[in-house]
Every structure is written in C-alpha cells, then in structure tokens.
Amino acid sequence: MAVGEFDLIRRYFQHPLAQAGARAGVRLGNGDDCALLQPAPGQVLAVSTDMLVQGRHFFPDVAPRALGHKALAVNLSDLAAMGARPLAFTLALALPQIDEAWVQEFATGLLELADAHGCALVGGDTCAGPLNLCLTVFGELPPEQALRRSAAQPGDELYVSGHLGQARLALEALRGRWPLPAAALQRCRQRLEWPQPRVALGLALRGQAHAAIDLSDGLLADLGHVLRASGVAAQMDVPALLASAAVGPELRALALLEPALALTCLLAGGDDYELLFTAPVAARAAVERAGQEAGVALSRIGRIVAMADAGPPCRLVDAQGRPYTLPPGVELAGFDHFA
Amino acid sequence: MAVGEFDLIRRYFQHPLAQAGARAGVRLGNGDDCALLQPAPGQVLAVSTDMLVQGRHFFPDVAPRALGHKALAVNLSDLAAMGARPLAFTLALALPQIDEAWVQEFATGLLELADAHGCALVGGDTCAGPLNLCLTVFGELPPEQALRRSAAQPGDELYVSGHLGQARLALEALRGRWPLPAAALQRCRQRLEWPQPRVALGLALRGQAHAAIDLSDGLLADLGHVLRASGVAAQMDVPALLASAAVGPELRALALLEPALALTCLLAGGDDYELLFTAPVAARAAVERAGQEAGVALSRIGRIVAMADAGPPCRLVDAQGRPYTLPPGVELAGFDHFA
C-alpha cells in the first residue's frame, strides 16, 4: 500500500510531548504552521542547524537506526558546546522513496536519543529527493553563561573530553587503509556511528569554562575556530596530549605502530563530538568536578596565550614549551566539505 | 581559485545584524556553535522549517536569485500564517559544486527578502551534495494571539487573500499543457518564482482571525488541514469564489475557455502562499481593515459549520447552499510529495 507524506509523518514522526519529557518551554508541538517555544524566564534559546548528506556524512549502507541517532547527536553536540539544555528540534527529510522499514528504524534511533534528552520533535518537512537530513535543535540557557567560541582568554588552560580519533580510525579501517582487529573496529565504529553528545558536560561547565566548541572538524581545525573568534593563540602540549586520557586504547596501540596516522587521527580526525574548552587555572578543581559529574574523562592539553605578531595561532610544543616537530606523514588539513 | 566552505560562508552569507534590521531578540548571530534568540517579554518564538529540492520544488534552471527569494519566502509564509513577526532564520545548503556566481545571486535574492522583513541570518551549514536548501525561520508573537490551525469555529467565515492559481497556471504553461500569452505567463511565473509572504496580513489579523494556514498544497487540501485540526466542517461557496478577487485576470480568462483547468488551478493549485483564514461574522469590518492595512484583497468564500456525521468535511455549495457540482476534468488531488 502506498504511503504518502502525511501518513509517514503521522505514523513515524509523531512525538508526544509527554513521551519526550518535554518541558514547559514547548508551548505548541507538531501539526501547525509553526511550533511555539518559550525559553524559561531569564534564559534564551540556543539554535543550531546541521545537514547530513549521503556519501559525505554517512555511507549509503549505514544502519538507519544509527543514522537517526547520529543526525540528532551531532546537533545536540552543538547545544552541549554552548552549555545549553536541549528543549526541542525540527527534522526536514528528503527521501528517494518511502521504505517503511527504513523510516521506522531511522525514527526509532532518532526518537530514542530525543527521549533520553527530553528533546521534543516539534515540526518538520518531508519530501522526495536524494537522501538528505536537516535538523535544527533548540536549547535553553542563561545568556551570561553561554560557552562562546570568542571567550578564550590568555592564561586559560585547554581541555578536551573523552577519547579522540576513534571515529577517524574507524573510517581509515573501513576504507582499507589500516587493519583493525574486529573488536577494536567495533569500538571505533561505535564512536563513528553512535556519537554521544556531551550535553551533561556542557551543562556542568556553565560558569566554569570560558570558551567551548564541539569537535566535528578535528582538534586543530576546531581549536583554530576558537582562536580566531577569541583573537588569541594557543600552545598545545603534544606529549601531554599523547599521555592523556584523550588517547584511548586503539589510538595508543596505533601510536606504537604508525605514529603519523595516530597523530592524524588525534589532531585532525573529525567526527569526535567531544568538547574542546578553555578555563582559567583557578577553575581546575571545578572543571575536574564537572567531568566527574558528567562521567567523562577530561584531559588538559595546553594553554591559551596572547596572539603573537607572527607565527601560527596554534603552536605545537613539548612539556618545556619548545617547538614539537610532528613526524612526517601527519595529515593536518582541517575538514572542508568542498576541499 | 578554489573556494572552501568557510570562505563561502564568509563571502556570501555574512549578514550583519544591523543590515538585517535585527531586533533585540537576536542576542548572538552567526559564527558560534549556536545562535542565541530571546523573544520579547510576553512573547514566544514561532519556528518553522522547509526543505526545497531540485526537480520537486524548483526547476534545475531556475534563476538563483529567485530561488534564494523563494526559499525564504515559503518559510516566512508559515510565520505569516501563525501571525508571527519574523526575527531570524538559519540556512543549510547542499551544493553539487561551488559556482560563485550562482551562490552570489542566490545569496542576493535571499538576503534582500530577509532585509525587507528584518529577518537576520543567524546560522547555518554548508556541504557538498545534490542541491538542497533547508531553512528554519523564527518569529515572535504573543502566544494567545497565535493563528492556530485548530482554532476554526462553527459560524466563522472563510477568507482567502490575494489571487489563487497563478503559480499552478504558470507550471501548466511551462509544461506545455496550456498556452499563455507572454505577458500573462510572465505575471503567473512571477507568482511561482517570487512569492510574497503575507507577513503584514498575518500581523494585522492577530486578535481578529481564529484559524489560519498558508496555501502551499492547494486551497482544498490546506482547508482540509484546518478542518481536521479544528474538528469542524466547511461549506465553500464556489460561485462566490469564482466571482471574487481571488480570481485574477489570467484565471478569469481561463475560466471562460477551460473551466475545469481554471477550477483545478484555483482549488488545488498549490504554491499560492496566500493566507486562508477563518473569522467570526462580528469581525467582518476588522478583517476588511486588516486587508487594507496589509494592501491585499481579501475574499469571503464560505463558512465553517459543525462537523456532520457523514459526508466530506468540505462541501462545495452554491449561493443558496445547494451542492455545487464541478465540471468533469477538475483534478483535486491534494499535493503529496510521494503521491
């Protein structure tokens, strides 16, 4: 039986506000010309949008449930990087044809993550076309506590959450550029396909961190965005990074066998969806508590310095502050969709 | 010279808040993980999203400037149908390749309309992929004045703004199904490619109209959305519609030559981006003033009645309330992207 656009929405994308644990800020959900949102008193609405395209952001044979999860996860990651609490989202979806089993799996992955974050699906659009997902997410936060890219200050220390580089390592393995044993590949692929947005960490860092960004383009590229926005420079302590919790077991093993590839994955991996943030030295203990509250390891990997007249905004250094020379073969190009 | 994703955004999609006439509600625009929006005290944020795909929503050879205009216009039309005042929007854009001349024209059409409505571009995403545009718009309104689809009441009168059916007639002419003289085709094509969202009318109808929707799927299909959401039925007075200002000169001529095609365009045309709304009889004078304020003709074309146990929710009637029989050949299928 042919299923139409409106049936599709009714069957798979109804998201009762109660099920989503929707907060009072959702004044009107699905089904009208517009949804109505109202941030809590004293708070503002944080808004972010991301588009995912087949072949660029996911493989054609990706499991639809994972795709539904990831489509929302990468958007929630932007809210986390701002310190915002998720409130709601919209979904626009172009589908080459209606495959109900596919849509059902996609919706399940999407709405399970939405429910876990009390984030209500409040509107959207469905049309026929090459597979394309565009989500816009909304969160709430007190504006004076927003973790802005432009707020890094000289003297701040530089942190990352979680493990870096696993998603990139999975990609390299799937492309046949590096052999990984099955269990390791499975763990890395999990990071690539089921990223967990660091929402709790972003909330815990409110009032403690200065600047934050989520790692989607790669550590150095995203650090570059923060430095440019803040008008500062950074010294990244590469040995500290390599010794830190940011390097999980797969990358630690890789570093022994093929250091250049390990550094490529760590410094320019992309798709990490961890948080990179800066905080003053005085906030060290509070930052540590924030990591514990959020249940994620934090690594201190460098510091923010005043912008120099010459030289790159991010200098790679060793523990003594001397220039650190990368081994040949490290690929540092920041991710650019048209490069 | 190769232009990358970040250059593209910097060159063509920077939209200084001052240029956009952005209001205080835009607390933070482009360039961070999230934009920050805050509705005025006592107001809420109205949110709507629309995706436009080549071949479905526009021809491959559409003028990029018109496409930029239309992409925002159809989203502003959703705000208008809610009675919301435009505040900001985000743009996600998948492009097959970077054609700078194309992007510049697209951005010009987009931002000219944005400026005209004080609607700031506050964020977005750009990636490589089959051409796809996804916009999310934000407006402000007092929630108790929202023109909801579900608010139609028995006894209300049914109105439409402007002329209907011209966009569909342009499509039929461009597809070779109906010959139109050059000047008439030009006027109809203008309606198809440069729709003008009825934002001023939506604002003027606050507190007067009960329910409203914008006409994108076609008059009967969109009326059906209102009737279902409100749990009511309607009687549409077809002779009154045919005699009304809703029929512009091109459709009036067509009705004399090919009445079935004229009724198809009027009743199921799609892409009109006029407002369909209901208002109580007591508000007649106020509705008339709202149309004058907004500079658009309004036509009274029927009334809302209680839902009957049987029969279609919308009955076509004549001036005496007797069933109106459409001539053979009228195509009334509501627009469905997968039908």
XYZ file of C-alpha atoms in Angstrom:
678
model
C 0.000 0.000 0.000
C 1.385 3.332 -0.983
C 2.115 5.542 1.977
C 2.014 9.286 1.498
C 3.866 12.168 3.045
C 1.236 12.925 5.688
C 0.819 9.244 6.639
C 4.569 8.953 7.037
C 4.655 11.843 9.474
C 1.646 10.560 11.397
C 2.967 7.019 11.660
C 6.618 7.503 12.455
C 7.303 11.058 13.488
C 4.589 11.837 15.976
C 6.441 12.529 19.167
C 4.012 13.115 22.011
C 5.397 15.895 24.190
C 4.849 13.793 27.314
C 6.891 10.917 25.881
C 9.702 13.307 25.079
C 9.627 14.584 28.649
C 9.062 17.974 27.031
C 9.407 20.915 29.342
C 7.096 23.870 29.684
C 9.123 25.744 27.065
C 7.391 23.766 24.311
C 4.129 25.704 24.036
C 2.977 24.036 20.813
C 4.471 20.998 19.073
C 3.863 19.305 15.732
C 0.967 19.883 13.381
C 0.536 23.624 12.885
C 2.258 26.122 10.580
C 4.768 26.758 13.345
C 5.804 25.302 16.668
C 5.826 27.710 19.622
C 8.793 27.769 22.004
C 9.366 29.893 25.065
C 12.642 29.812 26.989
C 12.377 29.805 30.782
C 12.444 33.249 32.445
C 15.929 34.758 32.259
C 17.016 32.239 29.642
C 17.446 32.455 25.877
C 17.025 29.943 23.102
C 20.188 28.437 21.584
C 19.686 27.385 17.952
C 21.854 25.221 15.733
C 21.299 23.517 12.390
C 23.177 20.705 10.634
C 22.610 18.985 7.314
C 23.691 15.386 6.673
C 24.188 14.140 3.124
C 24.741 10.570 1.973
C 28.308 9.886 0.866
C 29.599 12.890 2.813
C 28.385 12.296 6.340
C 27.400 8.639 6.171
C 27.780 5.564 3.995
C 24.837 4.558 1.763
C 24.537 1.284 3.712
C 24.537 2.881 7.181
C 22.062 1.269 9.564
C 19.065 3.641 9.567
C 18.746 3.442 13.345
C 22.329 4.632 13.753
C 21.702 7.376 11.212
C 18.676 8.615 13.143
C 20.760 8.670 16.297
C 23.706 10.437 14.709
C 21.600 13.062 12.941
C 20.308 14.282 16.298
C 23.533 13.610 18.204
C 25.647 15.950 16.077
C 23.089 18.700 16.618
C 22.845 18.103 20.370
C 26.639 18.306 20.394
C 26.366 21.944 19.257
C 23.997 22.666 22.130
C 26.455 20.972 24.515
C 29.267 23.167 23.220
C 27.215 26.231 24.107
C 26.223 24.904 27.545
C 22.555 24.732 26.546
C 19.930 22.281 27.818
C 18.092 20.562 24.920
C 14.460 21.569 24.524
C 13.192 20.665 21.051
C 14.135 20.035 17.430
C 12.747 20.052 13.904
C 13.512 17.494 11.186
C 13.471 18.034 7.441
C 13.932 14.854 5.466
C 14.345 14.210 1.748
C 13.888 10.528 0.870
C 14.480 8.913 -2.548
C 11.476 6.653 -1.900
C 9.410 5.509 1.040
C 10.846 2.366 2.581
C 8.725 2.000 5.679
C 11.088 -0.412 7.428
C 13.938 2.053 6.881
C 11.891 5.022 8.091
C 10.748 3.147 11.186
C 14.315 2.239 12.150
C 15.501 5.774 11.442
C 12.720 7.248 13.591
C 13.481 4.804 16.406
C 17.150 5.809 16.584
C 16.207 9.466 16.362
C 13.452 9.487 18.971
C 15.273 7.251 21.474
C 18.053 9.822 21.695
C 15.485 12.626 21.769
C 13.681 10.997 24.688
C 16.956 10.493 26.542
C 17.498 14.257 26.420
C 13.914 15.466 26.883
C 14.119 16.974 23.396
C 10.746 17.097 21.625
C 10.290 16.783 17.858
C 8.131 19.860 17.233
C 7.975 20.155 13.469
C 9.491 19.347 10.153
C 9.137 18.725 6.495
C 9.225 15.604 4.322
C 9.803 15.491 0.603
C 11.083 13.279 -2.185
C 14.694 13.758 -3.250
C 18.225 12.467 -2.792
C 18.600 11.374 0.849
C 19.216 14.437 2.996
C 18.579 15.149 6.668
C 18.448 18.635 8.096
C 17.853 19.083 11.804
C 17.539 22.273 13.775
C 17.839 21.968 17.546
C 16.784 24.315 20.299
C 18.153 24.528 23.809
C 17.819 26.869 26.756
C 20.493 28.664 28.726
C 21.117 31.809 30.754
C 22.845 34.025 28.157
C 25.574 35.176 30.536
C 26.646 31.522 30.969
C 26.892 30.702 27.251
C 30.195 29.000 26.380
C 31.090 31.159 23.403
C 33.872 30.457 20.943
C 35.016 34.020 21.375
C 35.563 33.842 25.144
C 39.027 32.214 25.401
C 41.494 34.344 27.372
C 45.286 34.289 27.653
C 46.173 32.221 30.702
C 43.272 29.795 30.189
C 44.089 26.127 30.103
C 42.954 23.966 27.193
C 40.924 20.789 27.784
C 39.309 18.040 25.736
C 36.762 15.476 26.867
C 36.780 11.737 26.177
C 38.844 9.867 23.589
C 39.750 11.455 20.267
C 40.449 9.963 16.868
C 38.465 6.743 17.092
C 35.861 7.761 14.536
C 38.599 8.659 12.057
C 40.406 5.399 12.746
C 37.181 3.513 12.003
C 36.920 5.363 8.698
C 40.527 4.534 7.796
C 39.885 0.878 8.649
C 36.619 0.749 6.693
C 38.392 2.299 3.714
C 41.041 -0.407 3.955
C 43.858 1.965 4.851
C 44.553 0.337 8.211
C 43.786 -3.134 9.557
C 41.957 -3.277 12.864
C 41.001 -6.416 14.773
C 37.244 -6.963 14.850
C 36.652 -5.884 18.464
C 38.694 -2.691 18.085
C 36.956 -1.859 14.816
C 33.625 -2.418 16.501
C 34.502 0.025 19.308
C 35.781 2.668 16.890
C 32.815 2.232 14.562
C 30.530 2.714 17.549
C 32.133 6.124 18.048
C 31.679 6.957 14.361
C 28.055 5.865 14.114
C 26.673 6.349 17.628
C 28.355 9.502 18.959
C 27.209 10.553 22.425
C 26.745 14.305 22.679
C 28.380 15.771 25.783
C 25.263 17.562 26.952
C 25.812 16.856 30.664
C 29.381 18.122 30.446
C 28.325 21.329 28.715
C 25.802 21.981 31.480
C 28.353 21.191 34.215
C 30.868 23.595 32.659
C 28.485 26.580 32.767
C 30.049 29.289 34.850
C 33.434 27.491 34.902
C 34.684 27.226 31.324
C 35.297 30.318 29.229
C 35.147 29.150 25.606
C 33.955 25.839 24.178
C 33.412 24.169 20.806
C 32.463 20.655 19.822
C 34.986 18.627 17.829
C 33.483 17.876 14.449
C 36.168 19.057 12.014
C 39.169 17.810 14.037
C 41.053 19.032 17.109
C 43.375 21.528 15.401
C 40.774 22.823 12.970
C 38.199 23.386 15.702
C 40.793 24.899 18.021
C 41.550 27.265 15.153
C 37.903 28.389 15.122
C 38.135 29.239 18.844
C 41.445 31.081 18.478
C 40.219 33.174 15.556
C 36.946 34.014 17.292
C 38.767 34.938 20.533
C 41.735 36.744 18.975
C 44.214 34.636 20.955
C 46.828 31.961 20.321
C 47.467 28.558 21.903
C 50.310 26.277 22.815
C 49.306 22.648 22.555
C 51.443 20.296 24.602
C 51.644 17.279 22.292
C 53.401 14.936 24.745
C 50.753 15.784 27.360
C 48.036 15.045 24.800
C 49.672 11.735 23.861
C 49.962 10.722 27.519
C 46.422 11.810 28.385
C 43.066 10.069 28.621
C 42.233 11.623 25.241
C 44.129 8.690 23.715
C 42.041 5.530 24.019
C 43.449 2.002 23.725
C 43.095 1.750 19.938
C 44.927 5.019 19.310
C 47.543 4.123 21.925
C 48.282 0.906 20.058
C 48.308 2.709 16.732
C 50.766 5.300 18.070
C 53.261 2.497 18.664
C 52.889 1.065 15.178
C 52.187 4.061 12.948
C 52.683 7.313 14.877
C 51.902 9.559 11.893
C 48.473 8.006 11.372
C 47.778 8.127 15.111
C 48.580 11.839 15.172
C 46.454 12.416 12.086
C 43.507 10.768 13.845
C 44.082 12.662 17.103
C 44.813 16.111 15.710
C 42.672 16.138 12.582
C 40.317 13.188 12.986
C 36.920 14.828 12.821
C 33.581 13.389 13.920
C 34.746 13.154 17.558
C 31.838 15.114 19.076
C 33.839 15.673 22.212
C 34.139 19.141 23.755
C 37.221 21.320 23.477
C 37.131 24.101 26.047
C 39.233 26.630 27.919
C 39.060 27.500 31.602
C 41.137 29.644 33.955
C 43.718 27.939 36.178
C 41.628 28.883 39.216
C 38.788 26.705 37.913
C 40.873 23.484 37.783
C 39.083 21.799 40.673
C 35.659 22.882 39.427
C 36.461 21.585 35.945
C 37.533 18.268 37.427
C 34.236 18.048 39.315
C 32.342 18.865 36.134
C 33.997 15.939 34.372
C 33.143 13.625 37.261
C 29.524 14.808 37.335
C 29.236 14.240 33.612
C 31.007 10.890 33.800
C 33.645 11.723 31.208
C 37.440 11.922 31.410
C 38.933 15.358 30.809
C 42.470 15.973 29.564
C 44.466 19.195 29.949
C 46.436 19.572 26.747
C 47.743 23.118 26.526
C 47.119 26.739 27.241
C 45.886 29.951 25.703
C 48.411 32.744 25.162
C 48.243 36.216 23.724
C 48.256 36.432 19.964
C 51.791 36.853 18.609
C 52.521 39.162 15.719
C 53.848 36.315 13.627
C 53.613 32.556 13.596
C 50.633 30.236 13.581
C 47.831 30.814 16.123
C 48.355 27.294 17.476
C 51.927 26.225 18.284
C 52.648 22.570 18.998
C 55.090 22.379 21.923
C 56.645 19.881 24.314
C 56.433 19.968 28.099
C 59.181 22.599 28.227
C 57.412 24.824 25.737
C 59.868 24.061 22.934
C 58.512 23.544 19.413
C 57.312 19.994 18.865
C 58.061 18.577 15.448
C 55.490 16.167 14.058
C 56.784 13.053 12.302
C 56.464 13.105 8.504
C 53.166 11.871 7.106
C 50.761 13.520 9.524
C 47.814 14.940 7.562
C 46.538 18.077 9.224
C 44.138 19.550 6.666
C 41.087 20.836 8.518
C 37.933 19.293 7.220
C 36.263 21.322 4.497
C 33.285 19.926 2.645
C 34.424 21.397 -0.644
C 38.197 20.862 -0.260
C 40.935 29.832 -7.173
C 39.261 27.135 -5.176
C 36.865 28.467 -2.593
C 36.174 26.408 0.514
C 33.202 26.010 2.767
C 34.314 28.613 5.290
C 35.231 31.166 2.603
C 31.840 30.664 1.023
C 30.074 31.470 4.255
C 32.303 34.468 4.953
C 31.923 35.917 1.480
C 28.274 35.462 0.731
C 26.343 34.607 3.858
C 27.565 37.083 6.408
C 24.511 39.060 7.323
C 25.374 41.865 9.697
C 22.596 42.171 12.246
C 22.380 45.915 11.670
C 21.871 45.425 7.933
C 19.102 42.965 8.617
C 17.429 45.479 10.905
C 17.732 42.741 13.524
C 15.747 43.333 16.658
C 16.896 42.929 20.236
C 15.677 39.328 20.204
C 18.794 38.278 18.292
C 21.280 38.018 21.155
C 24.001 36.273 19.109
C 24.125 35.724 15.346
C 26.407 33.755 13.040
C 29.743 32.220 13.927
C 29.365 30.242 17.152
C 28.111 26.721 17.864
C 24.640 28.181 18.323
C 22.803 31.426 17.744
C 21.004 32.880 20.761
C 17.433 34.163 20.422
C 15.194 35.694 23.019
C 11.574 36.554 22.307
C 10.324 39.890 23.640
C 8.726 39.790 27.109
C 5.337 38.065 26.982
C 6.042 36.645 23.532
C 7.085 33.209 22.319
C 9.181 32.046 19.414
C 7.365 30.608 16.389
C 9.503 28.072 14.497
C 9.014 26.557 11.062
C 11.251 24.597 8.715
C 11.001 23.848 4.994
C 13.231 21.899 2.652
C 13.450 22.648 -1.073
C 14.727 20.029 -3.503
C 15.590 20.455 -7.164
C 13.076 18.872 -9.520
C 10.376 18.897 -6.821
C 10.232 22.494 -5.683
C 12.086 24.232 -8.493
C 13.390 23.634 -11.994
C 17.115 22.923 -12.444
C 17.444 26.112 -14.495
C 15.676 28.395 -12.010
C 17.343 31.791 -11.632
C 19.401 31.508 -8.421
C 18.240 34.912 -7.232
C 14.610 33.833 -7.483
C 15.466 30.588 -5.709
C 17.068 32.469 -2.819
C 13.971 34.636 -2.566
C 11.548 31.735 -2.717
C 13.428 29.593 -0.200
C 12.941 32.262 2.443
C 9.513 33.390 1.205
C 7.878 29.981 1.709
C 9.234 29.872 5.256
C 8.126 33.437 6.056
C 4.722 32.410 4.743
C 4.481 29.884 7.610
C 5.247 32.651 10.091
C 2.591 34.812 8.448
C 0.034 32.020 8.816
C 0.741 31.951 12.549
C 0.599 35.743 12.914
C 4.272 35.900 13.878
C 6.701 38.745 13.219
C 9.909 37.487 11.516
C 13.024 37.629 13.682
C 15.747 35.360 12.274
C 16.498 32.286 10.177
C 19.093 29.600 9.591
C 20.139 28.198 6.209
C 21.516 24.726 5.469
C 22.689 24.338 1.911
C 23.950 21.305 -0.021
C 25.626 22.307 -3.286
C 26.854 19.948 -6.023
C 29.822 22.255 -6.578
C 30.790 25.807 -5.792
C 29.720 28.136 -8.556
C 30.485 31.516 -7.038
C 28.318 33.482 -9.450
C 25.395 31.199 -8.642
C 25.955 31.459 -4.898
C 26.232 35.240 -5.046
C 22.937 35.557 -6.918
C 21.264 33.091 -4.573
C 22.502 34.985 -1.521
C 21.339 38.289 -3.002
C 17.777 37.058 -3.522
C 17.763 35.502 -0.073
C 19.161 38.439 1.868
C 17.146 41.110 0.043
C 13.954 39.460 1.242
C 15.473 38.938 4.686
C 16.334 42.640 4.934
C 12.838 43.620 3.828
C 11.456 41.704 6.816
C 14.143 42.488 9.419
C 14.937 38.776 9.497
C 18.594 38.061 10.350
C 20.550 35.060 9.032
C 21.919 33.726 12.319
C 23.464 30.391 11.413
C 23.636 27.502 9.050
C 25.536 24.725 7.447
C 27.109 24.219 4.026
C 28.098 20.913 2.489
C 28.624 19.163 -0.823
C 25.727 17.126 -2.178
C 22.751 17.203 -4.529
C 21.258 20.719 -4.427
C 19.091 21.051 -1.341
C 18.028 24.049 0.730
C 16.700 23.776 4.230
C 15.650 26.911 6.063
C 14.341 27.278 9.576
C 12.666 30.579 10.435
C 11.915 32.179 13.760
C 9.288 34.769 14.544
C 7.819 36.339 17.660
C 4.232 36.571 18.788
C 2.075 36.763 21.907
C 1.015 33.101 22.277
C -2.624 33.936 22.969
C -2.802 35.657 19.543
C -1.347 32.753 17.535
C -3.496 31.926 14.497
C -3.678 28.173 15.024
C -4.986 25.662 12.526
C -7.073 24.161 15.286
C -8.990 27.346 16.153
C -11.719 27.402 13.468
C -15.226 27.535 14.966
C -18.676 26.853 13.509
C -20.127 30.163 12.396
C -16.751 31.523 11.277
C -16.497 32.862 7.777
C -13.813 31.605 5.426
C -11.446 34.036 3.677
C -8.519 33.894 1.282
C -6.073 36.644 0.436
C -4.843 37.697 -2.998
C -5.189 35.785 -6.266
C -5.092 31.994 -6.351
C -3.985 29.551 -9.007
C -1.495 31.684 -10.922
C 1.547 29.684 -9.859
C -0.123 26.459 -10.975
C -1.164 28.036 -14.254
C 2.461 29.054 -14.852
C 3.522 25.447 -14.244
C 0.904 24.131 -16.672
C 2.051 26.634 -19.287
C 5.749 25.851 -18.746
C 4.944 22.144 -19.086
C 3.199 22.876 -22.387
C -0.263 21.901 -21.153
C -1.765 25.326 -21.730
C -0.723 28.205 -23.972
C -0.379 31.582 -22.285
C 0.497 34.864 -23.988
C 3.942 36.115 -22.956
C 2.775 38.895 -20.640
C 0.310 36.633 -18.812
C 2.917 33.899 -18.472
C 5.337 36.452 -17.094
C 2.843 37.563 -14.420
C 1.993 33.980 -13.443
C 5.637 32.932 -13.400
C 6.350 35.869 -11.134
C 3.882 34.384 -8.654
C 5.512 30.961 -8.966
C 9.098 32.153 -8.556
C 8.809 35.311 -6.447
C 6.004 34.621 -3.961
C 5.384 37.431 -1.480
C 4.743 36.107 2.017
C 1.697 37.727 3.635
C 3.540 38.727 6.789
C 1.783 42.093 7.159
C -1.607 40.438 6.782
C -0.807 37.804 9.399
C 0.159 40.546 11.847
C -2.957 42.588 11.061
C -5.197 39.549 11.625
C -3.898 38.921 15.157
C -6.769 39.102 17.557
C -9.339 39.096 14.695
C -8.966 35.816 12.822
C -9.455 32.486 14.551
C -7.603 29.911 12.423
C -5.145 30.458 9.578
C -2.914 28.447 7.253
C -0.814 29.404 4.276
C -1.735 27.932 0.917
C 1.104 25.749 -0.261
C -0.620 22.447 -1.088
C -3.751 23.968 -2.689
C -6.921 25.597 -1.370
C -8.947 22.431 -0.685
C -6.006 20.427 0.674
C -4.955 23.191 3.050
C -8.545 23.847 4.079
C -8.693 20.127 4.890
C -5.734 20.554 7.280
C -7.616 23.313 9.133
C -10.876 21.350 9.286
C -9.175 18.212 10.616
C -7.183 20.159 13.201
C -10.274 22.090 14.333
C -12.746 19.197 14.199
C -15.176 21.196 12.061
C -16.571 21.171 8.523
C -16.892 23.889 5.868
C -19.169 24.945 3.081
C -17.260 26.590 0.282
C -19.366 28.848 -1.937
C -17.867 28.151 -5.357
C -19.803 30.845 -7.264
C -18.685 33.390 -4.628
C -15.091 32.206 -5.042
C -15.329 32.447 -8.848
C -16.752 35.981 -8.625
C -14.252 37.122 -6.020
C -10.952 38.955 -6.115
C -9.274 35.556 -5.559
C -9.607 35.071 -9.319
C -7.067 37.250 -11.120
C -7.307 38.206 -14.800
C -5.424 35.144 -16.093
C -7.653 32.712 -14.235
C -10.761 34.677 -15.166
C -9.875 34.317 -18.851
C -9.036 30.654 -18.377
C -12.385 30.020 -16.689
C -14.133 31.156 -19.872
C -12.064 28.883 -22.103
C -11.324 25.820 -19.975
C -13.358 25.912 -16.735
C -12.052 22.553 -15.479
C -8.434 23.661 -15.649
C -9.303 27.001 -14.040
C -11.003 25.198 -11.138
C -8.040 22.834 -10.827
C -5.710 25.829 -10.508
C -7.982 27.644 -8.044
C -8.956 24.729 -5.812
C -5.838 22.574 -5.973
C -3.169 24.795 -7.439
C -0.533 24.803 -4.771
C 2.356 27.245 -4.340
C -0.033 30.178 -3.793
C 1.462 31.358 -0.483
C -1.705 33.297 0.234
C -3.445 33.015 3.605
C -6.611 31.034 4.177
C -8.271 32.040 7.439
C -11.483 31.986 9.400
C -13.002 34.821 11.425
C -16.300 35.373 13.207
C -19.031 37.378 11.468
C -18.617 40.107 14.093
C -15.040 40.670 12.886
C -16.012 41.460 9.276
C -15.137 45.150 9.477
C -11.896 44.465 11.342
C -10.897 41.844 8.768
C -11.601 44.305 5.983
C -9.360 46.877 7.688
C -6.638 44.258 8.111
C -6.671 43.607 4.366
C -6.478 47.322 3.655
C -3.601 47.800 6.116
C -1.732 44.922 4.516
C -2.533 46.105 0.999
C -4.056 42.841 -0.165
C -7.543 41.964 -1.410
C -9.497 39.554 0.763
C -12.300 37.309 -0.495
C -15.025 35.720 1.614
C -15.593 32.288 0.127
C -17.572 30.201 2.588
C -18.215 29.361 6.177
C -17.324 26.921 8.911
C -20.061 24.599 10.154
C -20.267 21.859 12.744
C -18.836 18.525 11.682
C -21.547 16.312 10.200
C -21.690 12.611 10.946
C -21.292 11.736 7.307
C -20.069 13.410 4.162
C -16.843 15.193 3.347
C -15.541 17.820 5.784
C -15.642 20.411 2.981
C -18.797 20.675 0.916
C -18.820 22.730 -2.276
C -22.066 24.698 -2.440
C -23.748 27.460 -4.424
C -25.077 30.740 -3.053
C -28.236 29.003 -1.823
C -26.259 26.314 -0.023
C -27.122 23.604 -2.557
C -24.402 21.154 -3.606
C -22.211 22.552 -6.355
C -21.180 20.056 -8.994
C -17.766 20.571 -10.512
C -17.424 20.112 -14.264
C -15.665 16.908 -15.342
C -11.875 17.069 -15.543
C -11.136 19.048 -12.401
C -8.124 17.471 -10.650
C -8.443 17.845 -6.914
C -5.679 15.607 -5.552
C -4.034 17.402 -2.656
C -0.348 17.776 -3.141
C 1.673 14.949 -1.649
C 5.398 14.744 -2.274
C 5.297 10.965 -2.537
C 1.974 10.587 -4.373
